[in-house]
Amino acid sequence: MNKLRILWLGFFGVFLMNTAQAQTYWQQAVNYEMEIDFDVTKHQFSGKQKLTYQNNSPDTLTKVFYHLYFNAFQPNSMMDVRSRTITDPDPRVGNRIYKLNEDEIGYQKIQSLTQDGKKVTYKTVGTILEVTLDKPILPRQKTVFKMEFEAQVPLQIRRSGRDNKEGISYSMTQWYPKLAEYDIEGWHANPYIGREFHGVWGDFDVKITIDKNYVIGGTGYLQNPNEIGHGYTKKTVEPKTKRLTWHFVAPKVHDFAWGADPDYQHDMVKTKEGIELHFFYQKDVADNWKKLPDVMIECFAIMNQKFGKYPYKQYSFIQGGDGGMEYPMATLITGGRNFQSLVSVAVHESIHSWFQGLLATNEAKYSWMDEGFTTYAQDLILDMLFDTKLPNPQYQNYRSYQVMIERNIEEPQTTHADHYERNTAYGISSYSKGAVFLHQLSYIIGQENLEKGMLRYFEEWKFKHPTARDFKRVMEKTSGLELDWYFEHWVETTNTIDYGIKTVTETDGKVTILLERIGRTPMPLDILVTQKDGSKKLYYIPLRIMRGEKPEENKIKRVTLTDWPWTFPEYELKLDESLKNIQSIQINPSERMADINPKNDRFPSLDTQFRFVETEEK
Ligand SMILES: [Zn+2]
């Protein structure tokens, strides 16, 4: 073997290795051990954190970053300025951060930081701690960081903080220095400006020492219930000391949150699957919160069946925060709501255990995958829980999407959550358009494929960080259809769908329907023809770039026509019947396609808005 050939083989070997690495999923791993000493008189705490970091990436790391979220709650922080200058400010924030006094602001101050026993250089830049490592972390190597820090809990403004408007003492979310995630897409050391999270998968061991009168609910399993009492055991234990140390362990999660209040009542029920559901709330909202467990048992049962089995043994509903926010094994929600609203938010946040808790998409980059999918499942489950049997449980989401189009404020779903021009555009794109994405996907690939695909997505991607591409591949493999075009139009652009019936004519006693594509986004078409005698026939035009057809979905006989090459603006559909027998012709009878102009979808045309009227087709 000559030298040149050896060199070539070497090159080829490196090339092969790189290709293999690019295709192999990896994720970083952490193990947090924290000891927290909490002073309820000053609203401050000191912490010791031991963080074991496993670099599973193919890269050598010379820096790491931590989030110091509490630093956002200081006048002139990036979050403060953003909240005061955004087009449509969040009323919960507005200029409230700007008005905080020294003893009301939040902070996380790092006192010391070592890597494998040696001091490292670090710098606090707003809500990010930039750390230059003492020695690089090589691929597949571990390193141990030890940190000491001091923190002050800010007045509750957004998500975390003390004394929320319902009088909950501590909503402890984004409360500890949290390592930023390094994943297939690189570092995500985004400054905190109020929205969305992404964390490293790992295990947490947290000890919180606090005044004995406070009750804590949070992520993780309590290790010393007998010592604690407070409803965690049947025995009522009167603590002998003035302070108690609560010891929690949370395996395989990517964050740890808790709430604490001296007035929490604490209930616990078990679901059919053996999951413990915990409820922490104050007396004045007890009427509604006492009714919540039965509903949530039902919610978990449906989710387990339809979207995959919840793998933890526990979940906690904790009164706190300023709305509702999801965390692993727990949620913080405000309690003073009517029952329907309480159920709605509790259902929404607990569903995040699937979409974000377990299928841990980077919320900032793929907010439509966690908020949208959660909203979709929420509306499906609320419809089942309240037995409303809506013809389209996603109706409100289609309406909101339509309103966003009418107001001309839409931004593509690929916009980073922090960078939307408007809060409203972020909200509708992520929640409503995200929910429509899934319901419309059921139209494209068929309801059965969607349901199978959701379960497969869960099985393949739980405890990981799936991206849009990963979700697309699962749905393609499940349906056998090519879906690039759908993601490209719906997710990456603000293109819209509008198909119409251009003309209906008759020659020699036979009808010709001329269909037209007006919107830029192509779609397959369902067309329902209803005869005057009441009989129905469903026509189906696949889109050529799908490279296939969805399976038949309902009892009405379907006629599959030649596929539609999307560049063709029109399509001629010839029926083997006479106009005099036809009652109506309707595009999109199941109304799952988000056609922005439904008025041209029907013949004879109706001036009234017929959208979302129940059709017998379903
Ligand atoms: Zn949500």
PDB file of C-alpha atoms and ligand atoms in Angstrom, residues 324-326 348-349 352 370-371 374-375 431, ligand 1:
ATOM      1  CA  GLY A 324     -50.167  28.584  34.109  1.00  0.00           C
ATOM      2  CA  MET A 325     -46.725  27.262  33.395  1.00  0.00           C
ATOM      3  CA  GLU A 326     -45.467  23.756  32.862  1.00  0.00           C
ATOM      4  CA  HIS A 348     -53.377  22.298  29.368  1.00  0.00           C
ATOM      5  CA  GLU A 349     -50.438  22.397  31.763  1.00  0.00           C
ATOM      6  CA  HIS A 352     -47.281  19.673  28.667  1.00  0.00           C
ATOM      7  CA  ASP A 370     -45.081  22.248  22.492  1.00  0.00           C
ATOM      8  CA  GLU A 371     -47.807  24.912  22.778  1.00  0.00           C
ATOM      9  CA  THR A 374     -50.642  20.792  23.831  1.00  0.00           C
ATOM     10  CA  THR A 375     -53.490  23.053  22.723  1.00  0.00           C
ATOM     11  CA  TYR A 431     -50.935  27.866  20.251  1.00  0.00           C
TER      12      TYR A 431
HETATM   13 ZN    ZN B   1     -48.740  25.862  27.252  1.00  0.00          ZN
END
